[in-house]
Each structure stands twice: as structure tokens, then as C-alpha cells.
PDB file of C-alpha atoms in Angstrom:
ATOM      1  CA  MET A  17       3.793  12.909   9.906  1.00  0.00           C
ATOM      2  CA  LEU A  18       2.782   9.579  11.156  1.00  0.00           C
ATOM      3  CA  GLY A  19       1.666  11.070  14.356  1.00  0.00           C
ATOM      4  CA  LEU A  20      -0.436  13.635  12.470  1.00  0.00           C
ATOM      5  CA  PHE A  21      -1.642  10.915  10.291  1.00  0.00           C
ATOM      6  CA  LYS A  22      -2.451   8.906  12.800  1.00  0.00           C
ATOM      7  CA  ALA A  23      -4.659  11.207  15.441  1.00  0.00           C
ATOM      8  CA  TYR A  24      -6.428  11.813  11.469  1.00  0.00           C
ATOM      9  CA  LEU A  25      -7.116   8.002  10.755  1.00  0.00           C
ATOM     10  CA  ASN A  26      -8.328   7.722  14.604  1.00  0.00           C
ATOM     11  CA  ALA A  27     -10.723  10.864  14.225  1.00  0.00           C
ATOM     12  CA  ASN A  28     -12.295  10.220  10.783  1.00  0.00           C
ATOM     13  CA  LEU A  29     -12.627   6.240  10.719  1.00  0.00           C
ATOM     14  CA  PRO A  30     -15.675   5.475   8.827  1.00  0.00           C
ATOM     15  CA  GLN A  31     -18.885   4.002  10.090  1.00  0.00           C
ATOM     16  CA  VAL A  32     -22.649   4.020   9.265  1.00  0.00           C
ATOM     17  CA  GLN A  33     -25.586   4.001  10.701  1.00  0.00           C
ATOM     18  CA  SER A  34     -27.637   1.257  10.910  1.00  0.00           C
ATOM     19  CA  PHE A  35     -28.894  -1.692  12.848  1.00  0.00           C
ATOM     20  CA  HIS A  36     -26.204  -3.996  12.437  1.00  0.00           C
ATOM     21  CA  PRO A  37     -24.320  -5.203  15.444  1.00  0.00           C
ATOM     22  CA  PHE A  38     -20.945  -4.931  15.164  1.00  0.00           C
ATOM     23  CA  PHE A  39     -20.126  -3.879  11.288  1.00  0.00           C
ATOM     24  CA  ASN A  40     -18.926  -0.107  12.726  1.00  0.00           C
ATOM     25  CA  GLU A  41     -16.476  -1.919  14.896  1.00  0.00           C
ATOM     26  CA  ALA A  42     -15.678  -4.502  11.968  1.00  0.00           C
ATOM     27  CA  LEU A  43     -14.876  -1.050   9.611  1.00  0.00           C
ATOM     28  CA  ALA A  44     -12.458  -0.314  12.555  1.00  0.00           C
ATOM     29  CA  LYS A  45     -10.755  -2.865  13.362  1.00  0.00           C
ATOM     30  CA  MET A  46      -8.291  -3.491  11.076  1.00  0.00           C
ATOM     31  CA  LEU A  47      -7.192   0.090  10.315  1.00  0.00           C
ATOM     32  CA  LYS A  48      -6.804   0.452  14.100  1.00  0.00           C
ATOM     33  CA  ALA A  49      -5.063  -2.542  14.374  1.00  0.00           C
ATOM     34  CA  GLY A  50      -1.511  -0.151  12.949  1.00  0.00           C
ATOM     35  CA  GLY A  51       0.768  -0.912  10.027  1.00  0.00           C
ATOM     36  CA  LYS A  52       2.957   1.262   9.121  1.00  0.00           C
ATOM     37  CA  HIS A  53       0.662   3.586   7.273  1.00  0.00           C
ATOM     38  CA  PHE A  54       3.815   3.991   4.842  1.00  0.00           C
ATOM     39  CA  ARG A  55       1.454   4.886   1.777  1.00  0.00           C
ATOM     40  CA  ALA A  56       0.050   7.525   3.969  1.00  0.00           C
ATOM     41  CA  GLN A  57       3.266   8.568   5.015  1.00  0.00           C
ATOM     42  CA  LEU A  58       4.876   8.862   1.405  1.00  0.00           C
ATOM     43  CA  LEU A  59       2.065  11.215   0.327  1.00  0.00           C
ATOM     44  CA  LEU A  60       2.488  13.498   3.235  1.00  0.00           C
ATOM     45  CA  SER A  61       6.543  13.531   3.396  1.00  0.00           C
ATOM     46  CA  VAL A  62       6.107  15.583  -0.457  1.00  0.00           C
ATOM     47  CA  VAL A  63       3.414  17.352  -0.154  1.00  0.00           C
ATOM     48  CA  ASN A  64       5.326  18.578   3.778  1.00  0.00           C
ATOM     49  CA  ALA A  65       8.277  18.783   1.572  1.00  0.00           C
ATOM     50  CA  LYS A  66       7.180  20.933  -0.806  1.00  0.00           C
ATOM     51  CA  GLN A  67       3.986  22.517  -0.060  1.00  0.00           C
ATOM     52  CA  PRO A  68       3.531  22.295   3.970  1.00  0.00           C
ATOM     53  CA  ALA A  69       0.668  24.645   3.847  1.00  0.00           C
ATOM     54  CA  LEU A  70      -1.216  22.189   2.006  1.00  0.00           C
ATOM     55  CA  VAL A  71      -0.731  19.124   4.774  1.00  0.00           C
ATOM     56  CA  GLU A  72      -3.835  19.536   6.608  1.00  0.00           C
ATOM     57  CA  ARG A  73      -6.255  19.013   3.598  1.00  0.00           C
ATOM     58  CA  ALA A  74      -3.857  15.989   2.116  1.00  0.00           C
ATOM     59  CA  LEU A  75      -4.365  14.436   5.674  1.00  0.00           C
ATOM     60  CA  LYS A  76      -8.158  12.931   3.823  1.00  0.00           C
ATOM     61  CA  ILE A  77      -6.203  12.148   0.346  1.00  0.00           C
ATOM     62  CA  ALA A  78      -3.926  10.000   2.572  1.00  0.00           C
ATOM     63  CA  LEU A  79      -6.659   8.385   4.020  1.00  0.00           C
ATOM     64  CA  ALA A  80      -8.261   7.540   0.786  1.00  0.00           C
ATOM     65  CA  ILE A  81      -4.963   5.774   0.413  1.00  0.00           C
ATOM     66  CA  GLU A  82      -4.662   3.704   3.593  1.00  0.00           C
ATOM     67  CA  LEU A  83      -8.640   2.922   2.860  1.00  0.00           C
ATOM     68  CA  ILE A  84      -7.835   1.488  -0.398  1.00  0.00           C
ATOM     69  CA  HIS A  85      -4.572  -0.734   1.563  1.00  0.00           C
ATOM     70  CA  THR A  86      -6.538  -2.157   4.065  1.00  0.00           C
ATOM     71  CA  TYR A  87      -9.344  -3.102   1.587  1.00  0.00           C
ATOM     72  CA  SER A  88      -6.336  -4.779  -0.637  1.00  0.00           C
ATOM     73  CA  LEU A  89      -5.162  -6.950   3.034  1.00  0.00           C
ATOM     74  CA  ILE A  90      -8.895  -7.828   4.302  1.00  0.00           C
ATOM     75  CA  HIS A  91      -9.670  -9.291   0.652  1.00  0.00           C
ATOM     76  CA  ASP A  92      -6.009 -10.713   0.205  1.00  0.00           C
ATOM     77  CA  ASP A  93      -6.481 -12.540   3.636  1.00  0.00           C
ATOM     78  CA  LEU A  94     -10.137 -14.379   2.915  1.00  0.00           C
ATOM     79  CA  PRO A  95     -10.125 -18.310   2.196  1.00  0.00           C
ATOM     80  CA  ALA A  96     -10.262 -18.153  -1.804  1.00  0.00           C
ATOM     81  CA  MET A  97      -7.120 -15.730  -1.322  1.00  0.00           C
ATOM     82  CA  ASP A  98      -4.140 -16.751   1.071  1.00  0.00           C
ATOM     83  CA  ASN A  99      -6.613 -17.962   3.708  1.00  0.00           C
ATOM     84  CA  ALA A 100      -4.670 -16.425   6.514  1.00  0.00           C
ATOM     85  CA  ASP A 101      -5.453 -16.451  10.052  1.00  0.00           C
ATOM     86  CA  PHE A 102      -3.577 -12.776  11.286  1.00  0.00           C
ATOM     87  CA  ARG A 103      -3.070  -9.485  10.155  1.00  0.00           C
ATOM     88  CA  ARG A 104      -1.141  -6.651  11.897  1.00  0.00           C
ATOM     89  CA  GLY A 105      -1.009  -9.108  15.026  1.00  0.00           C
ATOM     90  CA  GLU A 106      -5.095  -9.599  15.209  1.00  0.00           C
ATOM     91  CA  LEU A 107      -6.999 -11.932  13.970  1.00  0.00           C
ATOM     92  CA  THR A 108      -8.547 -11.306   9.708  1.00  0.00           C
ATOM     93  CA  LEU A 109     -11.688 -10.244   9.925  1.00  0.00           C
ATOM     94  CA  HIS A 110     -13.677 -13.418   8.310  1.00  0.00           C
ATOM     95  CA  LYS A 111     -12.065 -15.256  11.366  1.00  0.00           C
ATOM     96  CA  ALA A 112     -13.043 -12.381  14.129  1.00  0.00           C
ATOM     97  CA  TYR A 113     -16.592 -12.127  12.374  1.00  0.00           C
ATOM     98  CA  ASP A 114     -17.290 -14.322   9.077  1.00  0.00           C
ATOM     99  CA  GLU A 115     -16.519 -14.345   5.020  1.00  0.00           C
ATOM    100  CA  THR A 116     -19.758 -11.903   4.332  1.00  0.00           C
ATOM    101  CA  THR A 117     -18.224  -9.379   7.240  1.00  0.00           C
ATOM    102  CA  ALA A 118     -14.720  -9.146   5.624  1.00  0.00           C
ATOM    103  CA  ILE A 119     -16.426  -8.960   1.811  1.00  0.00           C
ATOM    104  CA  LEU A 120     -18.372  -6.234   2.605  1.00  0.00           C
ATOM    105  CA  VAL A 121     -15.888  -4.814   4.884  1.00  0.00           C
ATOM    106  CA  GLY A 122     -13.324  -4.988   2.159  1.00  0.00           C
ATOM    107  CA  ASP A 123     -15.666  -3.167  -0.332  1.00  0.00           C
ATOM    108  CA  ALA A 124     -17.044  -0.349   1.759  1.00  0.00           C
ATOM    109  CA  LEU A 125     -13.797   0.463   2.294  1.00  0.00           C
ATOM    110  CA  ASN A 126     -12.839   1.173  -1.069  1.00  0.00           C
ATOM    111  CA  THR A 127     -15.454   3.060  -2.771  1.00  0.00           C
ATOM    112  CA  GLU A 128     -15.513   4.896   0.839  1.00  0.00           C
ATOM    113  CA  ALA A 129     -11.953   6.563  -0.119  1.00  0.00           C
ATOM    114  CA  PHE A 130     -13.605   7.921  -3.725  1.00  0.00           C
ATOM    115  CA  LEU A 131     -16.030   9.342  -1.840  1.00  0.00           C
ATOM    116  CA  LEU A 132     -13.040  10.921   0.501  1.00  0.00           C
ATOM    117  CA  LEU A 133     -11.249  11.756  -2.666  1.00  0.00           C
ATOM    118  CA  SER A 134     -14.467  13.661  -4.191  1.00  0.00           C
ATOM    119  CA  GLU A 135     -14.802  15.684  -0.834  1.00  0.00           C
ATOM    120  CA  ALA A 136     -11.551  17.211  -0.837  1.00  0.00           C
ATOM    121  CA  GLU A 137     -11.153  20.727  -0.157  1.00  0.00           C
ATOM    122  CA  PHE A 138      -9.251  21.207  -3.931  1.00  0.00           C
ATOM    123  CA  GLU A 139     -10.155  22.125  -7.075  1.00  0.00           C
ATOM    124  CA  ASP A 140     -12.240  19.672  -9.210  1.00  0.00           C
ATOM    125  CA  GLU A 141      -9.528  19.155 -11.587  1.00  0.00           C
ATOM    126  CA  LEU A 142      -7.104  18.234  -9.058  1.00  0.00           C
ATOM    127  CA  LYS A 143      -9.595  15.929  -7.581  1.00  0.00           C
ATOM    128  CA  ILE A 144     -10.088  14.395 -10.955  1.00  0.00           C
ATOM    129  CA  LYS A 145      -6.519  13.825 -11.592  1.00  0.00           C
ATOM    130  CA  LEU A 146      -6.467  12.497  -7.766  1.00  0.00           C
ATOM    131  CA  VAL A 147      -9.499  10.008  -8.803  1.00  0.00           C
ATOM    132  CA  LYS A 148      -7.659   8.745 -11.431  1.00  0.00           C
ATOM    133  CA  SER A 149      -4.062   7.702 -10.146  1.00  0.00           C
ATOM    134  CA  LEU A 150      -6.204   6.111  -7.119  1.00  0.00           C
ATOM    135  CA  ALA A 151      -8.336   4.352  -9.797  1.00  0.00           C
ATOM    136  CA  PHE A 152      -5.799   3.186 -12.450  1.00  0.00           C
ATOM    137  CA  ASN A 153      -2.926   1.967  -9.752  1.00  0.00           C
ATOM    138  CA  ALA A 154      -5.280   0.498  -7.683  1.00  0.00           C
ATOM    139  CA  GLY A 155      -7.379  -1.349  -9.929  1.00  0.00           C
ATOM    140  CA  LEU A 156      -7.908  -2.964 -12.736  1.00  0.00           C
ATOM    141  CA  LYS A 157      -4.412  -2.288 -14.423  1.00  0.00           C
ATOM    142  CA  GLY A 158      -2.728  -1.943 -11.010  1.00  0.00           C
ATOM    143  CA  MET A 159      -3.436  -4.148  -7.961  1.00  0.00           C
ATOM    144  CA  VAL A 160      -6.188  -5.673  -8.851  1.00  0.00           C
ATOM    145  CA  ILE A 161      -4.567  -7.665 -12.410  1.00  0.00           C
ATOM    146  CA  GLY A 162      -1.185  -8.163  -9.731  1.00  0.00           C
ATOM    147  CA  GLN A 163      -3.605 -10.039  -7.251  1.00  0.00           C
ATOM    148  CA  ALA A 164      -4.963 -12.074  -9.759  1.00  0.00           C
ATOM    149  CA  MET A 165      -2.135 -13.026 -11.286  1.00  0.00           C
ATOM    150  CA  ASP A 166      -0.205 -14.116  -7.904  1.00  0.00           C
ATOM    151  CA  CYS A 167      -3.519 -16.530  -6.823  1.00  0.00           C
ATOM    152  CA  PHE A 168      -3.510 -18.241 -10.671  1.00  0.00           C
ATOM    153  CA  PHE A 169      -0.147 -18.831 -10.680  1.00  0.00           C
ATOM    154  CA  GLU A 170       0.701 -20.351  -7.576  1.00  0.00           C
ATOM    155  CA  ASP A 171       2.627 -23.623  -7.672  1.00  0.00           C
ATOM    156  CA  LYS A 172       3.509 -22.111 -11.548  1.00  0.00           C
ATOM    157  CA  LYS A 173       7.014 -20.920 -11.329  1.00  0.00           C
ATOM    158  CA  LEU A 174       6.974 -17.657 -13.374  1.00  0.00           C
ATOM    159  CA  ASP A 175      10.276 -16.012 -14.323  1.00  0.00           C
ATOM    160  CA  LEU A 176      12.036 -12.897 -13.059  1.00  0.00           C
ATOM    161  CA  GLN A 177      10.568 -10.810 -15.530  1.00  0.00           C
ATOM    162  CA  GLU A 178       7.314 -12.079 -15.387  1.00  0.00           C
ATOM    163  CA  LEU A 179       7.769 -11.915 -11.056  1.00  0.00           C
ATOM    164  CA  GLU A 180       8.213  -8.325 -11.760  1.00  0.00           C
ATOM    165  CA  PHE A 181       5.639  -7.411 -13.653  1.00  0.00           C
ATOM    166  CA  LEU A 182       3.316  -9.489 -10.417  1.00  0.00           C
ATOM    167  CA  HIS A 183       4.817  -7.533  -8.432  1.00  0.00           C
ATOM    168  CA  THR A 184       4.872  -3.940  -9.877  1.00  0.00           C
ATOM    169  CA  HIS A 185       1.243  -4.609  -9.827  1.00  0.00           C
ATOM    170  CA  LYS A 186       0.249  -5.802  -7.004  1.00  0.00           C
ATOM    171  CA  THR A 187       2.273  -3.939  -4.719  1.00  0.00           C
ATOM    172  CA  ALA A 188       4.922  -0.848  -5.934  1.00  0.00           C
ATOM    173  CA  LYS A 189       2.273   0.988  -8.586  1.00  0.00           C
ATOM    174  CA  LEU A 190      -0.204   2.145  -5.233  1.00  0.00           C
ATOM    175  CA  ILE A 191       3.349   3.023  -3.838  1.00  0.00           C
ATOM    176  CA  ALA A 192       3.779   4.789  -6.564  1.00  0.00           C
ATOM    177  CA  ALA A 193       0.461   6.363  -6.800  1.00  0.00           C
ATOM    178  CA  SER A 194       0.886   8.015  -3.194  1.00  0.00           C
ATOM    179  CA  LEU A 195       4.137   9.867  -4.149  1.00  0.00           C
ATOM    180  CA  GLN A 196       2.546  10.640  -7.486  1.00  0.00           C
ATOM    181  CA  MET A 197      -0.696  12.134  -5.482  1.00  0.00           C
ATOM    182  CA  GLY A 198       1.585  13.987  -3.202  1.00  0.00           C
ATOM    183  CA  ALA A 199       3.254  15.582  -6.501  1.00  0.00           C
ATOM    184  CA  LEU A 200      -0.541  16.442  -8.014  1.00  0.00           C
ATOM    185  CA  ILE A 201      -1.359  18.075  -5.054  1.00  0.00           C
ATOM    186  CA  CYS A 202       1.769  20.393  -4.812  1.00  0.00           C
ATOM    187  CA  LYS A 203       1.415  21.030  -8.737  1.00  0.00           C
ATOM    188  CA  LEU A 204       4.387  19.811  -9.504  1.00  0.00           C
ATOM    189  CA  ASP A 205       5.725  19.835 -13.369  1.00  0.00           C
ATOM    190  CA  THR A 206       4.989  16.576 -15.334  1.00  0.00           C
ATOM    191  CA  LYS A 207       8.662  15.499 -15.364  1.00  0.00           C
ATOM    192  CA  GLU A 208       8.817  15.653 -11.492  1.00  0.00           C
ATOM    193  CA  CYS A 209       5.170  13.917 -11.057  1.00  0.00           C
ATOM    194  CA  GLU A 210       7.184  11.077 -13.862  1.00  0.00           C
ATOM    195  CA  GLU A 211      10.211  10.819 -11.707  1.00  0.00           C
ATOM    196  CA  LEU A 212       8.524  10.206  -7.957  1.00  0.00           C
ATOM    197  CA  TYR A 213       5.931   8.123  -9.931  1.00  0.00           C
ATOM    198  CA  THR A 214       9.389   6.267 -11.321  1.00  0.00           C
ATOM    199  CA  LEU A 215      10.687   5.808  -8.051  1.00  0.00           C
ATOM    200  CA  GLY A 216       7.617   4.827  -6.216  1.00  0.00           C
ATOM    201  CA  LEU A 217       7.716   1.772  -8.351  1.00  0.00           C
ATOM    202  CA  ASP A 218      11.675   0.723  -7.503  1.00  0.00           C
ATOM    203  CA  ILE A 219      10.515   1.052  -3.853  1.00  0.00           C
ATOM    204  CA  GLY A 220       7.607  -0.765  -3.953  1.00  0.00           C
ATOM    205  CA  LEU A 221       9.429  -3.561  -5.753  1.00  0.00           C
ATOM    206  CA  LEU A 222      12.422  -3.369  -2.888  1.00  0.00           C
ATOM    207  CA  PHE A 223       9.719  -3.598  -0.137  1.00  0.00           C
ATOM    208  CA  GLN A 224       8.312  -6.456  -2.263  1.00  0.00           C
ATOM    209  CA  ILE A 225      11.060  -8.120  -2.122  1.00  0.00           C
ATOM    210  CA  ASN A 226      11.952  -7.185   1.474  1.00  0.00           C
ATOM    211  CA  ASP A 227       8.630  -8.485   2.839  1.00  0.00           C
ATOM    212  CA  ASP A 228       9.663 -11.463   0.962  1.00  0.00           C
ATOM    213  CA  ILE A 229      12.405 -12.154   2.521  1.00  0.00           C
ATOM    214  CA  LEU A 230      10.344 -11.417   6.224  1.00  0.00           C
ATOM    215  CA  ASP A 231       8.354 -14.389   5.207  1.00  0.00           C
ATOM    216  CA  ALA A 232      10.915 -16.695   4.868  1.00  0.00           C
ATOM    217  CA  THR A 233      12.930 -15.622   8.290  1.00  0.00           C
ATOM    218  CA  SER A 234      10.793 -13.686  10.447  1.00  0.00           C
ATOM    219  CA  THR A 235       8.475 -15.320  13.110  1.00  0.00           C
ATOM    220  CA  LYS A 236       4.806 -15.418  13.322  1.00  0.00           C
ATOM    221  CA  GLU A 237       4.903 -12.759  16.541  1.00  0.00           C
ATOM    222  CA  LEU A 238       7.475 -10.282  15.162  1.00  0.00           C
ATOM    223  CA  ALA A 239       5.771 -10.336  11.401  1.00  0.00           C
ATOM    224  CA  GLY A 240       2.146  -9.714  13.039  1.00  0.00           C
ATOM    225  CA  LYS A 241       1.112 -12.163  10.639  1.00  0.00           C
ATOM    226  CA  PRO A 242       1.901 -15.636   9.178  1.00  0.00           C
ATOM    227  CA  THR A 243       5.140 -16.644   7.601  1.00  0.00           C
ATOM    228  CA  ASN A 244       6.688 -18.997   5.544  1.00  0.00           C
ATOM    229  CA  HIS A 245       3.776 -18.869   3.825  1.00  0.00           C
ATOM    230  CA  ASP A 246       5.333 -18.226   0.746  1.00  0.00           C
ATOM    231  CA  THR A 247       5.336 -21.517  -0.773  1.00  0.00           C
ATOM    232  CA  HIS A 248       3.308 -21.809  -2.788  1.00  0.00           C
ATOM    233  CA  LYS A 249       3.800 -18.327  -4.324  1.00  0.00           C
ATOM    234  CA  ASN A 250       6.161 -16.748  -6.945  1.00  0.00           C
ATOM    235  CA  SER A 251       8.209 -14.792  -4.473  1.00  0.00           C
ATOM    236  CA  PHE A 252      11.643 -13.265  -4.743  1.00  0.00           C
ATOM    237  CA  VAL A 253      13.015 -15.799  -2.554  1.00  0.00           C
ATOM    238  CA  ASN A 254      11.483 -18.927  -4.371  1.00  0.00           C
ATOM    239  CA  LEU A 255      12.953 -18.080  -7.502  1.00  0.00           C
ATOM    240  CA  LEU A 256      16.052 -16.655  -6.730  1.00  0.00           C
ATOM    241  CA  SER A 257      17.390 -18.006  -3.172  1.00  0.00           C
ATOM    242  CA  LEU A 258      17.072 -16.845  -0.043  1.00  0.00           C
ATOM    243  CA  GLU A 259      21.323 -15.308  -0.997  1.00  0.00           C
ATOM    244  CA  GLY A 260      19.552 -13.947  -4.595  1.00  0.00           C
ATOM    245  CA  ALA A 261      16.942 -12.273  -2.891  1.00  0.00           C
ATOM    246  CA  LEU A 262      19.492 -10.533  -0.526  1.00  0.00           C
ATOM    247  CA  LYS A 263      21.435  -9.404  -3.785  1.00  0.00           C
ATOM    248  CA  ALA A 264      18.426  -8.081  -5.520  1.00  0.00           C
ATOM    249  CA  LYS A 265      17.092  -6.148  -2.662  1.00  0.00           C
ATOM    250  CA  ASP A 266      20.797  -4.553  -2.157  1.00  0.00           C
ATOM    251  CA  GLU A 267      20.985  -3.927  -5.749  1.00  0.00           C
ATOM    252  CA  LEU A 268      17.633  -2.014  -5.458  1.00  0.00           C
ATOM    253  CA  SER A 269      18.266  -0.186  -2.504  1.00  0.00           C
ATOM    254  CA  THR A 270      21.551   1.459  -3.848  1.00  0.00           C
ATOM    255  CA  LYS A 271      19.247   2.303  -7.413  1.00  0.00           C
ATOM    256  CA  CYS A 272      16.550   3.767  -5.030  1.00  0.00           C
ATOM    257  CA  PHE A 273      19.075   5.750  -2.823  1.00  0.00           C
ATOM    258  CA  THR A 274      20.875   7.194  -6.029  1.00  0.00           C
ATOM    259  CA  SER A 275      17.691   8.462  -7.379  1.00  0.00           C
ATOM    260  CA  PHE A 276      17.000   9.958  -3.697  1.00  0.00           C
ATOM    261  CA  GLN A 277      20.279  12.356  -4.722  1.00  0.00           C
ATOM    262  CA  THR A 278      18.186  13.726  -7.646  1.00  0.00           C
ATOM    263  CA  LEU A 279      15.523  15.128  -5.915  1.00  0.00           C
ATOM    264  CA  ASP A 280      15.598  18.297  -3.702  1.00  0.00           C
ATOM    265  CA  LYS A 281      16.875  18.364  -0.192  1.00  0.00           C
ATOM    266  CA  ASN A 282      14.364  17.921   2.226  1.00  0.00           C
ATOM    267  CA  LEU A 283      12.366  15.725   0.152  1.00  0.00           C
ATOM    268  CA  ALA A 284      15.274  13.227  -0.606  1.00  0.00           C
ATOM    269  CA  LEU A 285      16.048  13.709   3.502  1.00  0.00           C
ATOM    270  CA  SER A 286      12.334  12.849   4.322  1.00  0.00           C
ATOM    271  CA  LEU A 287      11.186   9.805   2.004  1.00  0.00           C
ATOM    272  CA  LYS A 288      15.380   8.093   2.969  1.00  0.00           C
ATOM    273  CA  THR A 289      14.406   8.335   5.932  1.00  0.00           C
ATOM    274  CA  LEU A 290      10.763   6.760   5.837  1.00  0.00           C
ATOM    275  CA  VAL A 291      12.525   4.103   3.527  1.00  0.00           C
ATOM    276  CA  GLN A 292      15.461   3.662   5.915  1.00  0.00           C
ATOM    277  CA  THR A 293      12.708   2.985   8.941  1.00  0.00           C
ATOM    278  CA  TYR A 294      10.685   0.219   7.690  1.00  0.00           C
ATOM    279  CA  LEU A 295      13.756  -1.540   5.451  1.00  0.00           C
TER     280      LEU A 295
END
């Protein structure tokens, strides 16, 4: 799935006809810089396991999710937020170009994602469901309020329940939406869609805990972005200690892998392998 998606991404990079000297280059820069494409792979894994004939049509939906995720990273790195110099081993857009370009590229990727959903080769009823899922989980009731809380509560200690709320919204909901949207494409029943969404929330928190651990233990060269960067943030390491975060990771990992056993064999194997690859 990763190779298939990367080929599709590179063949369908967003661009616009204009006489701006570098905007198309900036649009593509962070998309071409790599990344795990984890959310796109989650969606495609569901479709490949349940309705493999729909994978080709699902690539556009996976790309929409990737555009949303990349926009969120570009804005997260801005001076007004994390003020980061590097992302995916490359200069962040406001460093490579300027802050105006970074803001507008993020805006463009965000809105382009919904244009892709509107153009997908699915019936209108399904496209509306896909738009609703992505907008809900990436927008006000998901990633946006999570990011707002992350920024506002810097240097203000949250308790564990509050921290989980923050990162469920900032990180986990878009991961859960990726599984949910794959399930919607395959027309799985309501119960299966809800189960995959709930599993996605757990996977999302698991990846956030792992990311916090990597920030505390990895190097900039290995991570492709600044490390030891969360000292002012509400991270699982800062709240629980490194030992506590490692324990929480193990417990949540066990919960996720137990949940995989309730899925059909092909989907369980696909998701298990994907999660193990990036932990």
C-alpha cells in the first residue's frame, strides 16, 4: 500500500497555474519530503482487506487525508505555534520561504483536500459521509481544538484525563477518521465503523505516547525534526516520566493488539503489521 500511495501522491501533487515564482514548489515541498503516510495507509489497508477492487478509487481519499495531515504539520511548525526549524529532515516552510507562504500553503492543502473528496468516483451520499468524517475530526471538534489547547496550556500542567483529551483531539481523531473513512468506502455496517473508529482513537493515543518518548530519547537526525522540544508542552513523558510513559505505551499497545483479534484475519494482520512498523 505504501508504494502504491507514494506513486499516486507524486503523480497528483497539488499545483496551480499562476506567475508566482515558487508557490507550486512550496505546495509540494513537505509532501515530497517523506513522512510515514500512516493515515493514508490505514485507510487503504481497510479498503484492501474488505473491498480490494475499490483501492484505486480510494487513493484520492487517502490523498485528501494526507493533505490535511501535512497542512496541520506546516501550521504546527509556524513561529506562532511550535516555531520549528525542521520537519521530515527538511527546513520548515516558513524557514525555506517565509511565514506568509507557509500559512497559505497550509490553507491551500486544507481546502484542496475537500475538493478531492468532492471529485471522488463515489456516489454523492458516500462523498457527503466522507466529507463529514474528515471535517469533524480535522476541524473544530477534533484537531483544531486539540491544537488550540496544546498551545494555550504550554507551561500549565494538565492532569492525565485532560492530557488524553488534548491528544485525542489533536492527534488521535484524524487517525480514527482514516479507519472510519476506509470503512465507509467499503460500506461496512454501523457497528464495524464504530469499532474501527474506537480502535483508531486508541492507536492515535499510542502513537502520541510513542512520539513523546521519541522526543525525549531520539536525536534530531533520527527524528527528522527537533527533539527535546516538548519541555514546555503537556506530553506524556513530562506528566508520567519516561518510565511511566513507556509503561503507558505498553499497556495501550496490548489493548490495541487485543482489539485486532476481534477483526477479520486479513484486516487484523494488515493493521497489526502497519502499527508494528512505526512503533
